[in-house]
XYZ file of C-alpha atoms in Angstrom:
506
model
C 7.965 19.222 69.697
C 4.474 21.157 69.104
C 4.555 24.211 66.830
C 2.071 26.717 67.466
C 1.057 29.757 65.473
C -0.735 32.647 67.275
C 0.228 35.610 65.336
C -2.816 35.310 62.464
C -1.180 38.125 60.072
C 1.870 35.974 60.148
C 0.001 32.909 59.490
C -2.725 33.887 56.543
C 0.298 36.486 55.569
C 0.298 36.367 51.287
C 2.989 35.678 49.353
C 2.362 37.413 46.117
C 5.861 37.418 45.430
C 5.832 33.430 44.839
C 2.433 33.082 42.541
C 3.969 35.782 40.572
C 7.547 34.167 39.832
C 5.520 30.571 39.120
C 3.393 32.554 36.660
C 6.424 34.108 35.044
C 8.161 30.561 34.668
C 5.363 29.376 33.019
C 4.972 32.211 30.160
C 7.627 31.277 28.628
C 5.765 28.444 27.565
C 4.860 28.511 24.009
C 1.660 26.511 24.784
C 0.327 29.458 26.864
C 0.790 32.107 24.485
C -1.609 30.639 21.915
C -3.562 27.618 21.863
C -3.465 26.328 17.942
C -6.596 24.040 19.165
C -8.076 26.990 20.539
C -7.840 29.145 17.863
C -8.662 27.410 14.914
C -11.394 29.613 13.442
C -11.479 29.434 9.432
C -13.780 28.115 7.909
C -11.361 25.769 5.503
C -10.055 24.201 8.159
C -13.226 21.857 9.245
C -12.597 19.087 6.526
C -11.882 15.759 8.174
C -13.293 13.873 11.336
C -9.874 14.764 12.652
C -10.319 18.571 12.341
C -13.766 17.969 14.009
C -12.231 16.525 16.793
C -9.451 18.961 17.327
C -12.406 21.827 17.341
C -14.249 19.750 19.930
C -11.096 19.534 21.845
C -10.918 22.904 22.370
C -13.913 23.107 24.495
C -12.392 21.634 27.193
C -9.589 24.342 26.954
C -12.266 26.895 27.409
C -13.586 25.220 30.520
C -10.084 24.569 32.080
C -7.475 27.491 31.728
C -9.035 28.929 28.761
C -6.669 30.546 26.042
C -5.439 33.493 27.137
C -1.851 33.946 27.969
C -0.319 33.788 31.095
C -0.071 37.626 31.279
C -3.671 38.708 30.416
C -5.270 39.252 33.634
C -8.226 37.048 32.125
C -6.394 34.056 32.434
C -8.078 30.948 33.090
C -11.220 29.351 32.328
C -14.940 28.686 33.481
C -13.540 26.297 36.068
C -9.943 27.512 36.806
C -11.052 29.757 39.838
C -14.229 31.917 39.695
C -17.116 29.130 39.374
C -16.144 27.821 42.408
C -15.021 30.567 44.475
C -17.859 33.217 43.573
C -20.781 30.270 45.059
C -19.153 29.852 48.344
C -17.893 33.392 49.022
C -21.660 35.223 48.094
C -22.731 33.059 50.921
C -22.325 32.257 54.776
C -19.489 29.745 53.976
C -16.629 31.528 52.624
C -14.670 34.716 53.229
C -11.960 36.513 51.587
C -8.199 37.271 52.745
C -6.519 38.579 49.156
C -5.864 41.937 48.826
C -8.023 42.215 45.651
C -10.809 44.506 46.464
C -12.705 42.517 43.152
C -13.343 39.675 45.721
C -13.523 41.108 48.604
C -16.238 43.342 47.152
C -17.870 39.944 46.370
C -17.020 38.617 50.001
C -18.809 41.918 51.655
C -21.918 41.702 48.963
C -20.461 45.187 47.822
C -20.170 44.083 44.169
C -21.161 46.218 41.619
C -21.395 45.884 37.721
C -17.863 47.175 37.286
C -16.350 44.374 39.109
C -13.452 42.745 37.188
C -14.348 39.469 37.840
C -18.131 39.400 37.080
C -16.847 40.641 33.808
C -14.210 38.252 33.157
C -16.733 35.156 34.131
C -19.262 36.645 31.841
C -16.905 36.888 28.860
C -15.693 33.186 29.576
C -19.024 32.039 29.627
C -19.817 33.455 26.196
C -16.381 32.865 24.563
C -17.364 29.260 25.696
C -20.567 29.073 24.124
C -18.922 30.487 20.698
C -16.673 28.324 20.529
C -19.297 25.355 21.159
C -21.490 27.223 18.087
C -18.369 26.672 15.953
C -18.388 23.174 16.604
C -22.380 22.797 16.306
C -23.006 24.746 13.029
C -19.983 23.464 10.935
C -19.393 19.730 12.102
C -23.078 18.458 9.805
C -21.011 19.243 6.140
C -17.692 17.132 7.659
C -17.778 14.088 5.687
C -17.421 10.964 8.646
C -19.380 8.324 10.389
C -22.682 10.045 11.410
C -22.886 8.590 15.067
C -19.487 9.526 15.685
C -20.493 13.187 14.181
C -23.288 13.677 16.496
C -21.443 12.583 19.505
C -18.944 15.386 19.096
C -21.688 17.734 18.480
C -23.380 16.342 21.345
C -20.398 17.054 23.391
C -20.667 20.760 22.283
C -24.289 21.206 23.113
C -23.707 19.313 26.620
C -20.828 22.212 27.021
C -23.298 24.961 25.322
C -26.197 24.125 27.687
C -24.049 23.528 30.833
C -22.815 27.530 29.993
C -26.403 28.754 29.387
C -27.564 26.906 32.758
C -24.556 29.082 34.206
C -25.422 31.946 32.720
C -29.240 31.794 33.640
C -28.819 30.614 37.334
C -26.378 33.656 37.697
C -27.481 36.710 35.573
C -31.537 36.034 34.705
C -32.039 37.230 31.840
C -29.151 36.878 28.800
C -28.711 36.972 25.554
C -29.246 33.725 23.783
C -27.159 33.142 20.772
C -27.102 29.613 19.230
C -25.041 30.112 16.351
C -21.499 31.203 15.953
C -20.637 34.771 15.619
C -18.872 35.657 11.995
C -19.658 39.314 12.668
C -18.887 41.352 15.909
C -22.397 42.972 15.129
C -24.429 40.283 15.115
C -23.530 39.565 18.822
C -24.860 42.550 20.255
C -28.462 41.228 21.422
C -30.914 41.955 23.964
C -31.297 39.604 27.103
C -34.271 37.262 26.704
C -36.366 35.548 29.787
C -34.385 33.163 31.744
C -37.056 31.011 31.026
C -36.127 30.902 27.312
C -32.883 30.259 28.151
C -33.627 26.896 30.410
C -35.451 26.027 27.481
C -32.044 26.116 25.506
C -30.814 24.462 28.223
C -32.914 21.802 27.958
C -33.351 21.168 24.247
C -29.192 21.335 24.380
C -29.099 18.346 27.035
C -31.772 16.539 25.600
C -30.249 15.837 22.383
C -26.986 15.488 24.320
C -28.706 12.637 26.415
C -29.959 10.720 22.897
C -26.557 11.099 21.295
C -23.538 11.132 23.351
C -22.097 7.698 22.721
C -21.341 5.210 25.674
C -17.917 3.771 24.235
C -17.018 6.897 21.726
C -14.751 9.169 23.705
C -15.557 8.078 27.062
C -13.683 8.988 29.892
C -11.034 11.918 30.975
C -13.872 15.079 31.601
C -16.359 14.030 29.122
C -19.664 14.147 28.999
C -21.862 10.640 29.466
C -25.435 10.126 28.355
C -26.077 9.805 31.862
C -24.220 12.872 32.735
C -26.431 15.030 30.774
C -29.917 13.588 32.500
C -28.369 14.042 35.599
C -27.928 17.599 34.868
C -31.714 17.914 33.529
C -32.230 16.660 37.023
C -30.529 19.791 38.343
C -31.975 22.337 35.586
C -35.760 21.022 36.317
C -34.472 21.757 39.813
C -34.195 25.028 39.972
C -36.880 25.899 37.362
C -39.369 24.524 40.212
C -39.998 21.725 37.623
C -40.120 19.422 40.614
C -41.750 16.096 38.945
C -39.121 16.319 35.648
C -36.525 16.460 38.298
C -37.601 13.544 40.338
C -37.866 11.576 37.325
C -34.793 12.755 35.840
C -32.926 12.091 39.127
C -34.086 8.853 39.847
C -33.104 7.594 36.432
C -29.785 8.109 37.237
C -30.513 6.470 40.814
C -31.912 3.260 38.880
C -29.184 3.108 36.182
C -26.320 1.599 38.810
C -24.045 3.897 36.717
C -22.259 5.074 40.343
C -22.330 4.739 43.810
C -21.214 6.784 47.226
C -17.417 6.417 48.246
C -17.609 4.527 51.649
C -15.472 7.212 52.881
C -15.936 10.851 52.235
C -12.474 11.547 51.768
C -12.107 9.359 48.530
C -14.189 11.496 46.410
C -11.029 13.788 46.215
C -8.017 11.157 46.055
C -6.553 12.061 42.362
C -6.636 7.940 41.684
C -10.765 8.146 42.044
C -11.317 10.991 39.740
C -13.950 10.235 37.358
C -14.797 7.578 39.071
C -17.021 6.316 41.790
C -20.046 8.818 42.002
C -18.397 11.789 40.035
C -20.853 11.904 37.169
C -19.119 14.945 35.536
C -16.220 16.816 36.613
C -13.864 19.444 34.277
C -10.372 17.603 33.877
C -6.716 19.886 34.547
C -4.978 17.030 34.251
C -3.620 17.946 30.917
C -5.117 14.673 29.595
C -7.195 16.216 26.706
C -4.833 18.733 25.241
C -1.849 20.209 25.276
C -0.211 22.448 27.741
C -0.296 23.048 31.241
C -2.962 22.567 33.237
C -3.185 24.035 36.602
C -6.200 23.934 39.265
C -6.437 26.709 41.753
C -8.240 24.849 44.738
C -4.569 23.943 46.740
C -3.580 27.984 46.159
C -6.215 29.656 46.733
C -7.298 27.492 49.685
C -4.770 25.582 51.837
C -2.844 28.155 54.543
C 0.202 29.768 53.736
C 3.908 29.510 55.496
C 3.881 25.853 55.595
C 6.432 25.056 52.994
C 9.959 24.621 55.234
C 12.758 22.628 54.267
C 10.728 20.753 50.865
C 7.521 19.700 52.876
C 4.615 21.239 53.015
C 2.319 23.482 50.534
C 5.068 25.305 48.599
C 2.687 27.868 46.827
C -0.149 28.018 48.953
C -2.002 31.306 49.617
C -5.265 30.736 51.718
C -7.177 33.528 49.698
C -10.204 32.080 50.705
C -11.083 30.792 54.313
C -14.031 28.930 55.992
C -16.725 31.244 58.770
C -16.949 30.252 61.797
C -20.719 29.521 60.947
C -20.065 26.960 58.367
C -17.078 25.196 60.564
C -19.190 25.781 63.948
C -22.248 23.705 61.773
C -20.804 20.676 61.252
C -21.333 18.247 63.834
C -18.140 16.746 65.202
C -17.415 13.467 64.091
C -19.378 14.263 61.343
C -16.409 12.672 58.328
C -16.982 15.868 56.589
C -15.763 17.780 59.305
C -12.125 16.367 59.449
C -11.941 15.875 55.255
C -13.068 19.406 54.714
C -10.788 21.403 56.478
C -7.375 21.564 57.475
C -6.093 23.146 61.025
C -2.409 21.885 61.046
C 0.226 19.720 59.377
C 2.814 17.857 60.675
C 6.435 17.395 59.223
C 8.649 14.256 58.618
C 10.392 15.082 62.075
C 7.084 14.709 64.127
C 7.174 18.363 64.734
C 3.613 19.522 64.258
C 2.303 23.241 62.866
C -1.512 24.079 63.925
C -3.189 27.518 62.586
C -6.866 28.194 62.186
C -9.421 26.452 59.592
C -8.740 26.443 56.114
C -10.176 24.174 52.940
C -8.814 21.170 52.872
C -10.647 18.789 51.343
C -9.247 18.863 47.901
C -5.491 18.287 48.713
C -4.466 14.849 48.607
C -1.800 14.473 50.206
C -0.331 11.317 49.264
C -0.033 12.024 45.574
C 0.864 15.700 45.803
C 2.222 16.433 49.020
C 3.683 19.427 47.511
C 0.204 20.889 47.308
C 0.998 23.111 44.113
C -0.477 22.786 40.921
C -2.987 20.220 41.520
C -4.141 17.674 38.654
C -7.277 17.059 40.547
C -10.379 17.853 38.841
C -12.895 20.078 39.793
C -16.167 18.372 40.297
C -19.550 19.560 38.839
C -21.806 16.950 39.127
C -21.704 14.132 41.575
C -24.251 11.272 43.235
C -25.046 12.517 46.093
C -26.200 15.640 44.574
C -28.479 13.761 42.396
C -29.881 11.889 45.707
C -30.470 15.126 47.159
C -31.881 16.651 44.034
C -33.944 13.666 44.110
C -35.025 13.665 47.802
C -35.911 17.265 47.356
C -38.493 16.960 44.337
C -40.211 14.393 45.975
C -40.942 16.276 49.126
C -41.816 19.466 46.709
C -44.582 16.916 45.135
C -45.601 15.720 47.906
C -45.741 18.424 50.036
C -43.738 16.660 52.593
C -41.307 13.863 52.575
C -42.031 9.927 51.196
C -40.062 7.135 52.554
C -38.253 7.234 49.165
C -36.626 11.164 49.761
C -36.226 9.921 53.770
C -33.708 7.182 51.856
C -32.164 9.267 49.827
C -30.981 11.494 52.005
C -29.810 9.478 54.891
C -27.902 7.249 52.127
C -25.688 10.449 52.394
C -25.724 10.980 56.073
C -25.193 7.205 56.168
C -21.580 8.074 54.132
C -20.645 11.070 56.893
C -20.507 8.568 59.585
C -17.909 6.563 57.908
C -14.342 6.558 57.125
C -13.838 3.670 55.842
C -13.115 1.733 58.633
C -14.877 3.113 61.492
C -18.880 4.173 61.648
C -19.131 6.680 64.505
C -23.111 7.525 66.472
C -23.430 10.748 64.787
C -26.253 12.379 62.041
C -28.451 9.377 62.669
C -31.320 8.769 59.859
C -34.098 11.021 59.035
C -37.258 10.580 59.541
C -40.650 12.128 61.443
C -40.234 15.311 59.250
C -42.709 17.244 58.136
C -42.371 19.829 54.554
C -40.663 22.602 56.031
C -38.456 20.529 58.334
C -37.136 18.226 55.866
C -36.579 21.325 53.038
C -34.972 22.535 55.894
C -32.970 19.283 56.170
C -32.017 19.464 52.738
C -30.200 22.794 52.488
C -28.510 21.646 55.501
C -27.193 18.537 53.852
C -25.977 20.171 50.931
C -24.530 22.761 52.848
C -22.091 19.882 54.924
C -21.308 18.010 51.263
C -20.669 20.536 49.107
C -18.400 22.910 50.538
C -16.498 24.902 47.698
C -17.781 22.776 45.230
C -20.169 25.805 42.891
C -23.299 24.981 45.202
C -23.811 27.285 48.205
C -25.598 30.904 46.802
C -27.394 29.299 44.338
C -28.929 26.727 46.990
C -29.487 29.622 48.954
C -31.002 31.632 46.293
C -33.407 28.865 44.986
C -34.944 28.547 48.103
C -35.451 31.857 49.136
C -33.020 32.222 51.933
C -29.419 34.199 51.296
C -30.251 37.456 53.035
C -31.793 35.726 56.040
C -29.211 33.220 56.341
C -26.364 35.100 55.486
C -27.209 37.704 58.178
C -27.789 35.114 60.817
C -24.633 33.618 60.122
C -22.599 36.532 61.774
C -20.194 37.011 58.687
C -17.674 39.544 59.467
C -18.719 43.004 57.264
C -21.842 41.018 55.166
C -24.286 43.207 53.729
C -26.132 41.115 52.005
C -29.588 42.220 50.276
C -32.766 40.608 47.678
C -30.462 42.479 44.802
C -27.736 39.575 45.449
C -30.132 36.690 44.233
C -28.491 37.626 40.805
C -25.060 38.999 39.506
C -24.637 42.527 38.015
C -24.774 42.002 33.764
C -21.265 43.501 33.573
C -20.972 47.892 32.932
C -18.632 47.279 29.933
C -20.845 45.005 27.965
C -23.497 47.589 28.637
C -21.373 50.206 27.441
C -20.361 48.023 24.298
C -23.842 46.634 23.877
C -26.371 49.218 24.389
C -29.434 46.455 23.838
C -28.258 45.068 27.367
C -30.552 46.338 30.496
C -29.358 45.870 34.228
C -30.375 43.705 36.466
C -32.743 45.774 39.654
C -30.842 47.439 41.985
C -27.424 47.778 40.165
């Protein structure tokens, strides 16, 4: 018998009630109340390749669920919610349904610089890139093997430059601080050029790329040799550096390192991750350190009031939901289409629940079909964004597409009309296209692949087009304006550091 839902209040309806107990469960953790990798700070305790590796470590803490306690209402880390969420729903892609005026606020493009989570993203960025100092100024007088010294430090400036590349793509101009804070005082800098900063970036990933060891440490989150040019590729990207980004790209593309999942759906199976073309992606598996490790994608995404009778999503909220512009875009049988969103489940008696579009492409359903805390990983760098980055530098060069960008891109197109069995007549190959046409293309490609993935405003940004294409989009109560290509620098380090400026029209 067909379930139906009409009744979209009843459907989308929140159930605060049930995030809250699950939180309260897990504070009594000890593990959550303090992090002793995560807070190992003296100076006498960096001795021994082991302490060195502990302190390393605790990056990946910082990046995950960070080490706050349950109760601080900073919980969570670079990757646990706000990365993700904040690209898709300052865009045409994304709205919001939680209560939480902080994201809707972000939702409407009515943010301001006294918005909670600006602040708390800000403060993660930088607690990440201290802790990263730690492990970069004090690791050199640790008596061990040198390579396996300056792969851990490696590690940390991979970590350091992927936060400044954050940082810069999202506020401008930021402080730039490259060694760890001893003294509260000595943190309270001025905001240098962005273009500074990307040079940080870049002299961070460089050595990163000539150190990282291929058989140290591999594996589980961590950062490859290759994993670092591939994210020069993207920093040269959106610095306009268009020929260091081709080149950077296509070594990557030459080094046979990874390849495209036949079917689009397999990126996001929890047995493929790390695998397969996922260059880098943050791991909440709880692989890498103690404690629990929850991922917010299945919560904050998949619809609530399907958990009946121990099937379904038991703790899912469906904070965030798709436009009708970005589910309206896709064509069809387009694979994305069906992988990327969810409009109704159906139980173990064949009875069948259908409700509106939500994000579904990150629930996999055949390891977790409880859809709760989620040990899949969330995914910042993969292949096909490196064939796009590389199919968009070349027609930047040459003022128009080669046959080499028409290849790259339709090897992704190729990959949306397949699911693994099946190759359906839809998004047939590029080609014909002139500059404009193809750039076009492009942001139209990554728009369809990267849904909720960190991508969406700063595509939009880069190439000039969030206030135009948000508007034409139709989102429900948008306002957006040129002020939005960056993030307010947050009031209360203002108010703290009095060196800070604001960015125009704040």
């Amino acid at each position: 018998m067909m379930k139906t839902r009409t009744n979209r209040s009843t459907v989308f309806s929140m159930k605060f009630s049930v995030i809250i107990f699950s939180l309260l469960m897990l504070s009594s953790c000890d593990f959550l109340d303090e992090n002793p990798k995560s807070t190992i700070t003296t100076d006498n305790f960096y001795q021994t390749e082991s302490d060195a590796i502990s302190a390393t470590n605790a990056l990946y803490d910082y990046l995950s669920v960070g080490t706050q306690g349950i109760f601080d209402p900073s919980f969570g880390g670079i990757f646990f919610n706000d990365y993700w969420v904040f690209h898709d729903l300052v865009s045409d892609n994304a709205f919001e349904t939680i209560t939480s005026q902080e994201y809707r606020n972000l939702s409407e493009f009515n943010h301001t610089p006294d918005n909670i989570r600006i602040e708390f993203y800000w403060q993660d960025l930088y607690k990440t890139i201290n802790a990263a100092n730690v492990v970069i100024d004090r690791l050199p007088a640790i008596d061990f093997a040198e390579n396996r010294k300056q792969h851990l430090i490696s590690e940390a400036r991979f970590i350091r430059g992927m936060m400044y590349f954050e940082l810069a793509r999202t506020f401008g101009d930021v402080p730039l601080m490259v060694e760890a804070t001893t003294d509260v005082s000595t943190s309270y800098k001025p905001r240098v050029p962005r273009a500074e900063v990307y040079q940080q970036v870049i002299e961070d990933l460089e050595f990163a790329e000539q150190n990282l060891s291929e058989t140290f440490r591999v594996g589980k989150g961590r950062p490859t040799p290759m994993a670092a040019t591939a994210l020069l590729s993207k920093v040269y990207l959106y610095m306009g550096q268009f020929e260091l980004a081709a080149e950077k790209s296509k070594e990557v593309i030459d080094s046979g390192n990874y390849f495209l999942w036949d079917d689009y759906a397999d990126i996001f199976k929890i047995e493929n991750m790390n695998e397969g073309e996922i260059i880098f992606a943050v791991n909440f598996s709880g692989t890498q350190s103690e404690g629990f490790k929850p991922n917010q994608y299945l919560v904050r995404l998949l619809p609530s009031g399907l958990d009946q009778d121990g099937e379904g999503p038991e703790n899912a909220q469906g904070w965030e939901r798709p436009t009708d512009d970005l589910y309206d875009s896709f064509a069809n049988n387009d694979r994305r289409k069906s992988v990327t969103f969810i409009e109704s489940f159906t139980y173990s008696d064949g009875s069948t629940v259908s409700f509106e579009p939500h994000f579904g492409k990150f629930w996999d359903q055949e390891a977790e079909p409880r859809a709760n805390n989620t040990d899949t990983d969330v995914i910042y760098l993969r292949y096909a964004d490196v064939l796009l980055i590389y199919a968009e530098a070349l027609n930047e060069i040459n003022n128009g597409p080669t046959a080499e960008a028409f290849a790259a891109i339709n090897q992704v197109r190729q990959r949306a009309r397949f699911d693994g069995e099946t190759e359906r007549n839809v998004l047939p190959d590029l080609s014909g296209l002139n500059y404009q046409q193809f750039r076009d293309a492009i942001l139209r490609e990554r728009r369809w692949e990267f849904v909720m993935e960190g991508q969406r405003w700063g595509d939009l940004v880069r190439m000039g087009k969030l206030v135009e294409t948000v508007n034409a989009s139709g989102k429900e109560n948008a306002s957006p304006a040129p002020t939005h290509t960056l993030f307010p620098i947050p009031q209360r380090e203002r108010n703290i550091n009095n060196n800070l400026t604001q960015n125009s029209g704040y």
